[in-house]
PDB file of N, CA and C in Angstrom:
ATOM      1  N   SER A   1      24.144  16.279  19.883  1.00  0.00           N
ATOM      2  CA  SER A   1      22.697  16.318  19.952  1.00  0.00           C
ATOM      3  C   SER A   1      22.113  15.731  18.674  1.00  0.00           C
ATOM      4  N   PRO A   2      20.930  15.109  18.733  1.00  0.00           N
ATOM      5  CA  PRO A   2      20.318  14.487  17.555  1.00  0.00           C
ATOM      6  C   PRO A   2      20.011  15.515  16.470  1.00  0.00           C
ATOM      7  N   VAL A   3      20.169  15.078  15.242  1.00  0.00           N
ATOM      8  CA  VAL A   3      19.869  15.915  14.081  1.00  0.00           C
ATOM      9  C   VAL A   3      18.862  15.172  13.221  1.00  0.00           C
ATOM     10  N   PHE A   4      17.791  15.846  12.835  1.00  0.00           N
ATOM     11  CA  PHE A   4      16.793  15.270  11.943  1.00  0.00           C
ATOM     12  C   PHE A   4      17.228  15.553  10.508  1.00  0.00           C
ATOM     13  N   LEU A   5      17.591  14.511   9.765  1.00  0.00           N
ATOM     14  CA  LEU A   5      18.139  14.698   8.424  1.00  0.00           C
ATOM     15  C   LEU A   5      17.113  15.196   7.422  1.00  0.00           C
ATOM     16  N   GLY A   6      15.834  15.147   7.743  1.00  0.00           N
ATOM     17  CA  GLY A   6      14.802  15.648   6.840  1.00  0.00           C
ATOM     18  C   GLY A   6      14.567  17.145   6.957  1.00  0.00           C
ATOM     19  N   ALA A   7      15.151  17.792   7.963  1.00  0.00           N
ATOM     20  CA  ALA A   7      14.927  19.219   8.179  1.00  0.00           C
ATOM     21  C   ALA A   7      15.294  20.082   6.960  1.00  0.00           C
ATOM     22  N   PRO A   8      16.423  19.844   6.280  1.00  0.00           N
ATOM     23  CA  PRO A   8      16.734  20.662   5.107  1.00  0.00           C
ATOM     24  C   PRO A   8      15.704  20.534   3.983  1.00  0.00           C
ATOM     25  N   LEU A   9      14.914  19.459   4.013  1.00  0.00           N
ATOM     26  CA  LEU A   9      13.875  19.251   3.000  1.00  0.00           C
ATOM     27  C   LEU A   9      12.553  19.892   3.410  1.00  0.00           C
ATOM     28  N   GLY A  10      12.552  20.537   4.576  1.00  0.00           N
ATOM     29  CA  GLY A  10      11.331  21.154   5.066  1.00  0.00           C
ATOM     30  C   GLY A  10      10.398  20.155   5.731  1.00  0.00           C
ATOM     31  N   LEU A  11      10.908  18.975   6.076  1.00  0.00           N
ATOM     32  CA  LEU A  11      10.096  17.950   6.712  1.00  0.00           C
ATOM     33  C   LEU A  11      10.204  18.058   8.223  1.00  0.00           C
ATOM     34  N   ASN A  12       9.208  17.512   8.905  1.00  0.00           N
ATOM     35  CA  ASN A  12       9.267  17.429  10.357  1.00  0.00           C
ATOM     36  C   ASN A  12       8.754  16.056  10.774  1.00  0.00           C
ATOM     37  N   LEU A  13       8.764  15.800  12.055  1.00  0.00           N
ATOM     38  CA  LEU A  13       8.380  14.480  12.552  1.00  0.00           C
ATOM     39  C   LEU A  13       6.916  14.408  12.954  1.00  0.00           C
ATOM     40  N   SER A  14       6.057  15.114  12.264  1.00  0.00           N
ATOM     41  CA  SER A  14       4.636  15.088  12.583  1.00  0.00           C
ATOM     42  C   SER A  14       4.029  13.746  12.180  1.00  0.00           C
ATOM     43  N   ASP A  15       2.942  13.372  12.836  1.00  0.00           N
ATOM     44  CA  ASP A  15       2.247  12.128  12.488  1.00  0.00           C
ATOM     45  C   ASP A  15       1.818  12.125  11.034  1.00  0.00           C
ATOM     46  N   GLU A  16       1.401  13.282  10.527  1.00  0.00           N
ATOM     47  CA  GLU A  16       0.949  13.384   9.131  1.00  0.00           C
ATOM     48  C   GLU A  16       2.078  13.047   8.169  1.00  0.00           C
ATOM     49  N   ASN A  17       3.264  13.581   8.408  1.00  0.00           N
ATOM     50  CA  ASN A  17       4.396  13.300   7.529  1.00  0.00           C
ATOM     51  C   ASN A  17       4.874  11.859   7.668  1.00  0.00           C
ATOM     52  N   LEU A  18       4.766  11.299   8.858  1.00  0.00           N
ATOM     53  CA  LEU A  18       5.228   9.941   9.076  1.00  0.00           C
ATOM     54  C   LEU A  18       4.262   8.889   8.550  1.00  0.00           C
ATOM     55  N   GLU A  19       2.986   9.232   8.415  1.00  0.00           N
ATOM     56  CA  GLU A  19       1.972   8.271   7.984  1.00  0.00           C
ATOM     57  C   GLU A  19       2.328   7.618   6.643  1.00  0.00           C
ATOM     58  N   THR A  20       2.779   8.407   5.685  1.00  0.00           N
ATOM     59  CA  THR A  20       3.101   7.864   4.362  1.00  0.00           C
ATOM     60  C   THR A  20       4.340   6.972   4.394  1.00  0.00           C
ATOM     61  N   GLU A  21       5.160   7.099   5.433  1.00  0.00           N
ATOM     62  CA  GLU A  21       6.388   6.317   5.504  1.00  0.00           C
ATOM     63  C   GLU A  21       6.195   4.954   6.145  1.00  0.00           C
ATOM     64  N   ARG A  22       5.031   4.686   6.682  1.00  0.00           N
ATOM     65  CA  ARG A  22       4.801   3.412   7.373  1.00  0.00           C
ATOM     66  C   ARG A  22       4.954   2.215   6.438  1.00  0.00           C
ATOM     67  N   GLU A  23       4.636   2.381   5.170  1.00  0.00           N
ATOM     68  CA  GLU A  23       4.724   1.287   4.204  1.00  0.00           C
ATOM     69  C   GLU A  23       6.057   1.277   3.456  1.00  0.00           C
ATOM     70  N   GLN A  24       6.927   2.226   3.766  1.00  0.00           N
ATOM     71  CA  GLN A  24       8.205   2.318   3.081  1.00  0.00           C
ATOM     72  C   GLN A  24       9.283   1.556   3.845  1.00  0.00           C
ATOM     73  N   HIS A  25      10.377   1.307   3.167  1.00  0.00           N
ATOM     74  CA  HIS A  25      11.541   0.675   3.777  1.00  0.00           C
ATOM     75  C   HIS A  25      12.562   1.772   4.063  1.00  0.00           C
ATOM     76  N   HIS A  26      13.208   1.689   5.217  1.00  0.00           N
ATOM     77  CA  HIS A  26      14.167   2.707   5.636  1.00  0.00           C
ATOM     78  C   HIS A  26      15.521   2.059   5.888  1.00  0.00           C
ATOM     79  N   PHE A  27      16.552   2.692   5.374  1.00  0.00           N
ATOM     80  CA  PHE A  27      17.916   2.192   5.507  1.00  0.00           C
ATOM     81  C   PHE A  27      18.786   3.318   6.050  1.00  0.00           C
ATOM     82  N   GLY A  28      19.789   2.958   6.826  1.00  0.00           N
ATOM     83  CA  GLY A  28      20.678   3.967   7.383  1.00  0.00           C
ATOM     84  C   GLY A  28      22.119   3.523   7.355  1.00  0.00           C
ATOM     85  N   LEU A  29      23.000   4.503   7.350  1.00  0.00           N
ATOM     86  CA  LEU A  29      24.440   4.268   7.418  1.00  0.00           C
ATOM     87  C   LEU A  29      24.916   4.903   8.720  1.00  0.00           C
ATOM     88  N   PHE A  30      25.436   4.082   9.598  1.00  0.00           N
ATOM     89  CA  PHE A  30      25.835   4.530  10.932  1.00  0.00           C
ATOM     90  C   PHE A  30      27.336   4.402  11.121  1.00  0.00           C
ATOM     91  N   VAL A  31      27.904   5.229  11.996  1.00  0.00           N
ATOM     92  CA  VAL A  31      29.286   5.044  12.426  1.00  0.00           C
ATOM     93  C   VAL A  31      29.260   4.174  13.674  1.00  0.00           C
ATOM     94  N   GLY A  32      30.417   3.698  14.091  1.00  0.00           N
ATOM     95  CA  GLY A  32      30.524   2.747  15.182  1.00  0.00           C
ATOM     96  C   GLY A  32      29.833   3.139  16.475  1.00  0.00           C
ATOM     97  N   ASN A  33      29.687   4.417  16.740  1.00  0.00           N
ATOM     98  CA  ASN A  33      29.058   4.848  17.993  1.00  0.00           C
ATOM     99  C   ASN A  33      27.546   5.032  17.848  1.00  0.00           C
ATOM    100  N   GLY A  34      26.972   4.535  16.749  1.00  0.00           N
ATOM    101  CA  GLY A  34      25.522   4.581  16.568  1.00  0.00           C
ATOM    102  C   GLY A  34      24.981   5.874  16.011  1.00  0.00           C
ATOM    103  N   ILE A  35      25.841   6.762  15.546  1.00  0.00           N
ATOM    104  CA  ILE A  35      25.404   8.030  14.961  1.00  0.00           C
ATOM    105  C   ILE A  35      25.004   7.797  13.498  1.00  0.00           C
ATOM    106  N   LEU A  36      23.809   8.245  13.131  1.00  0.00           N
ATOM    107  CA  LEU A  36      23.304   8.110  11.766  1.00  0.00           C
ATOM    108  C   LEU A  36      23.937   9.165  10.872  1.00  0.00           C
ATOM    109  N   LEU A  37      24.602   8.726   9.811  1.00  0.00           N
ATOM    110  CA  LEU A  37      25.253   9.647   8.871  1.00  0.00           C
ATOM    111  C   LEU A  37      24.448   9.850   7.601  1.00  0.00           C
ATOM    112  N   ALA A  38      23.721   8.830   7.182  1.00  0.00           N
ATOM    113  CA  ALA A  38      22.949   8.910   5.939  1.00  0.00           C
ATOM    114  C   ALA A  38      21.748   7.980   6.048  1.00  0.00           C
ATOM    115  N   CYS A  39      20.680   8.359   5.353  1.00  0.00           N
ATOM    116  CA  CYS A  39      19.482   7.513   5.370  1.00  0.00           C
ATOM    117  C   CYS A  39      18.760   7.634   4.038  1.00  0.00           C
ATOM    118  N   VAL A  40      17.964   6.606   3.752  1.00  0.00           N
ATOM    119  CA  VAL A  40      17.172   6.601   2.534  1.00  0.00           C
ATOM    120  C   VAL A  40      15.856   5.888   2.828  1.00  0.00           C
ATOM    121  N   ALA A  41      14.793   6.379   2.243  1.00  0.00           N
ATOM    122  CA  ALA A  41      13.477   5.746   2.320  1.00  0.00           C
ATOM    123  C   ALA A  41      13.092   5.324   0.911  1.00  0.00           C
ATOM    124  N   ALA A  42      12.563   4.114   0.801  1.00  0.00           N
ATOM    125  CA  ALA A  42      12.175   3.577  -0.502  1.00  0.00           C
ATOM    126  C   ALA A  42      10.784   2.968  -0.402  1.00  0.00           C
ATOM    127  N   ALA A  43       9.965   3.246  -1.398  1.00  0.00           N
ATOM    128  CA  ALA A  43       8.593   2.739  -1.431  1.00  0.00           C
ATOM    129  C   ALA A  43       8.524   1.539  -2.371  1.00  0.00           C
ATOM    130  N   PRO A  44       7.951   0.429  -1.914  1.00  0.00           N
ATOM    131  CA  PRO A  44       7.830  -0.732  -2.794  1.00  0.00           C
ATOM    132  C   PRO A  44       6.843  -0.472  -3.937  1.00  0.00           C
ATOM    133  N   LEU A  45       7.245  -0.831  -5.140  1.00  0.00           N
ATOM    134  CA  LEU A  45       6.371  -0.738  -6.319  1.00  0.00           C
ATOM    135  C   LEU A  45       5.882  -2.120  -6.727  1.00  0.00           C
ATOM    136  N   SER A  46       6.720  -3.123  -6.471  1.00  0.00           N
ATOM    137  CA  SER A  46       6.401  -4.522  -6.756  1.00  0.00           C
ATOM    138  C   SER A  46       7.325  -5.349  -5.869  1.00  0.00           C
ATOM    139  N   PRO A  47       7.186  -6.668  -5.867  1.00  0.00           N
ATOM    140  CA  PRO A  47       8.084  -7.484  -5.039  1.00  0.00           C
ATOM    141  C   PRO A  47       9.567  -7.338  -5.388  1.00  0.00           C
ATOM    142  N   SER A  48       9.857  -6.903  -6.603  1.00  0.00           N
ATOM    143  CA  SER A  48      11.259  -6.805  -7.014  1.00  0.00           C
ATOM    144  C   SER A  48      11.701  -5.379  -7.359  1.00  0.00           C
ATOM    145  N   MET A  49      10.861  -4.385  -7.097  1.00  0.00           N
ATOM    146  CA  MET A  49      11.203  -3.012  -7.471  1.00  0.00           C
ATOM    147  C   MET A  49      10.778  -2.027  -6.388  1.00  0.00           C
ATOM    148  N   MET A  50      11.649  -1.034  -6.131  1.00  0.00           N
ATOM    149  CA  MET A  50      11.343   0.025  -5.180  1.00  0.00           C
ATOM    150  C   MET A  50      11.651   1.368  -5.807  1.00  0.00           C
ATOM    151  N   LYS A  51      10.972   2.387  -5.309  1.00  0.00           N
ATOM    152  CA  LYS A  51      11.198   3.757  -5.757  1.00  0.00           C
ATOM    153  C   LYS A  51      11.865   4.528  -4.630  1.00  0.00           C
ATOM    154  N   LEU A  52      13.011   5.119  -4.932  1.00  0.00           N
ATOM    155  CA  LEU A  52      13.706   5.952  -3.963  1.00  0.00           C
ATOM    156  C   LEU A  52      12.849   7.170  -3.656  1.00  0.00           C
ATOM    157  N   ARG A  53      12.517   7.389  -2.397  1.00  0.00           N
ATOM    158  CA  ARG A  53      11.634   8.488  -2.010  1.00  0.00           C
ATOM    159  C   ARG A  53      12.421   9.677  -1.464  1.00  0.00           C
ATOM    160  N   GLN A  54      13.237   9.423  -0.494  1.00  0.00           N
ATOM    161  CA  GLN A  54      14.008  10.494   0.132  1.00  0.00           C
ATOM    162  C   GLN A  54      15.362   9.948   0.536  1.00  0.00           C
ATOM    163  N   MET A  55      16.348  10.804   0.431  1.00  0.00           N
ATOM    164  CA  MET A  55      17.694  10.430   0.851  1.00  0.00           C
ATOM    165  C   MET A  55      18.349  11.648   1.448  1.00  0.00           C
ATOM    166  N   ALA A  56      19.122  11.425   2.513  1.00  0.00           N
ATOM    167  CA  ALA A  56      19.820  12.536   3.148  1.00  0.00           C
ATOM    168  C   ALA A  56      21.150  12.046   3.695  1.00  0.00           C
ATOM    169  N   VAL A  57      22.134  12.934   3.640  1.00  0.00           N
ATOM    170  CA  VAL A  57      23.439  12.687   4.242  1.00  0.00           C
ATOM    171  C   VAL A  57      23.719  13.879   5.143  1.00  0.00           C
ATOM    172  N   ALA A  58      24.171  13.616   6.360  1.00  0.00           N
ATOM    173  CA  ALA A  58      24.490  14.688   7.296  1.00  0.00           C
ATOM    174  C   ALA A  58      25.461  15.661   6.639  1.00  0.00           C
ATOM    175  N   THR A  59      25.233  16.940   6.831  1.00  0.00           N
ATOM    176  CA  THR A  59      25.996  17.994   6.155  1.00  0.00           C
ATOM    177  C   THR A  59      27.507  17.798   6.259  1.00  0.00           C
ATOM    178  N   ALA A  60      27.998  17.482   7.421  1.00  0.00           N
ATOM    179  CA  ALA A  60      29.444  17.343   7.623  1.00  0.00           C
ATOM    180  C   ALA A  60      30.045  16.158   6.869  1.00  0.00           C
ATOM    181  N   TYR A  61      29.204  15.258   6.376  1.00  0.00           N
ATOM    182  CA  TYR A  61      29.692  14.051   5.714  1.00  0.00           C
ATOM    183  C   TYR A  61      29.336  13.993   4.231  1.00  0.00           C
ATOM    184  N   GLN A  62      28.794  15.065   3.694  1.00  0.00           N
ATOM    185  CA  GLN A  62      28.430  15.085   2.275  1.00  0.00           C
ATOM    186  C   GLN A  62      29.675  15.123   1.401  1.00  0.00           C
ATOM    187  N   ARG A  63      29.499  14.663   0.171  1.00  0.00           N
ATOM    188  CA  ARG A  63      30.552  14.645  -0.853  1.00  0.00           C
ATOM    189  C   ARG A  63      31.728  13.745  -0.481  1.00  0.00           C
ATOM    190  N   GLN A  64      31.407  12.671   0.274  1.00  0.00           N
ATOM    191  CA  GLN A  64      32.434  11.698   0.648  1.00  0.00           C
ATOM    192  C   GLN A  64      32.076  10.297   0.140  1.00  0.00           C
ATOM    193  N   GLY A  65      31.022  10.207  -0.667  1.00  0.00           N
ATOM    194  CA  GLY A  65      30.618   8.928  -1.232  1.00  0.00           C
ATOM    195  C   GLY A  65      29.716   8.099  -0.327  1.00  0.00           C
ATOM    196  N   LEU A  66      29.242   8.672   0.779  1.00  0.00           N
ATOM    197  CA  LEU A  66      28.402   7.910   1.691  1.00  0.00           C
ATOM    198  C   LEU A  66      27.048   7.569   1.079  1.00  0.00           C
ATOM    199  N   GLY A  67      26.470   8.477   0.320  1.00  0.00           N
ATOM    200  CA  GLY A  67      25.198   8.206  -0.339  1.00  0.00           C
ATOM    201  C   GLY A  67      25.321   7.044  -1.308  1.00  0.00           C
ATOM    202  N   GLN A  68      26.386   7.037  -2.072  1.00  0.00           N
ATOM    203  CA  GLN A  68      26.631   5.950  -3.022  1.00  0.00           C
ATOM    204  C   GLN A  68      26.847   4.632  -2.286  1.00  0.00           C
ATOM    205  N   THR A  69      27.577   4.676  -1.185  1.00  0.00           N
ATOM    206  CA  THR A  69      27.802   3.480  -0.375  1.00  0.00           C
ATOM    207  C   THR A  69      26.490   2.947   0.170  1.00  0.00           C
ATOM    208  N   LEU A  70      25.659   3.835   0.675  1.00  0.00           N
ATOM    209  CA  LEU A  70      24.354   3.435   1.217  1.00  0.00           C
ATOM    210  C   LEU A  70      23.489   2.795   0.138  1.00  0.00           C
ATOM    211  N   LEU A  71      23.403   3.414  -1.024  1.00  0.00           N
ATOM    212  CA  LEU A  71      22.572   2.863  -2.113  1.00  0.00           C
ATOM    213  C   LEU A  71      23.107   1.516  -2.596  1.00  0.00           C
ATOM    214  N   SER A  72      24.411   1.357  -2.615  1.00  0.00           N
ATOM    215  CA  SER A  72      24.978   0.061  -3.011  1.00  0.00           C
ATOM    216  C   SER A  72      24.555  -1.025  -2.028  1.00  0.00           C
ATOM    217  N   GLY A  73      24.537  -0.680  -0.744  1.00  0.00           N
ATOM    218  CA  GLY A  73      24.077  -1.632   0.261  1.00  0.00           C
ATOM    219  C   GLY A  73      22.598  -1.951   0.113  1.00  0.00           C
ATOM    220  N   VAL A  74      21.805  -0.942  -0.170  1.00  0.00           N
ATOM    221  CA  VAL A  74      20.357  -1.139  -0.356  1.00  0.00           C
ATOM    222  C   VAL A  74      20.107  -2.068  -1.527  1.00  0.00           C
ATOM    223  N   GLU A  75      20.850  -1.909  -2.614  1.00  0.00           N
ATOM    224  CA  GLU A  75      20.670  -2.752  -3.785  1.00  0.00           C
ATOM    225  C   GLU A  75      20.940  -4.223  -3.473  1.00  0.00           C
ATOM    226  N   THR A  76      21.813  -4.513  -2.553  1.00  0.00           N
ATOM    227  CA  THR A  76      22.107  -5.910  -2.227  1.00  0.00           C
ATOM    228  C   THR A  76      20.975  -6.549  -1.429  1.00  0.00           C
ATOM    229  N   VAL A  77      20.187  -5.728  -0.748  1.00  0.00           N
ATOM    230  CA  VAL A  77      19.050  -6.214   0.044  1.00  0.00           C
ATOM    231  C   VAL A  77      17.867  -6.525  -0.841  1.00  0.00           C
ATOM    232  N   LEU A  78      17.706  -5.752  -1.901  1.00  0.00           N
ATOM    233  CA  LEU A  78      16.528  -5.879  -2.767  1.00  0.00           C
ATOM    234  C   LEU A  78      16.653  -6.995  -3.742  1.00  0.00           C
TER     235      LEU A  78
END
């Protein structure tokens, strides 16, 4: 069943919470079957700089280096 990775942060999928994310960039780390394991939202500060806003890794996959892998991938995009 789907898991909302923002739930441990006290976030929900309300329009109010999502409004601020419309201008942000979102990245995800998926396994082959399309399951999201980790995600990060980043807000642009300038054309060459972003601020990390939120990051989450699914509980069962924490402490395996997935967050670091995701951020390394994000850095190559920016």
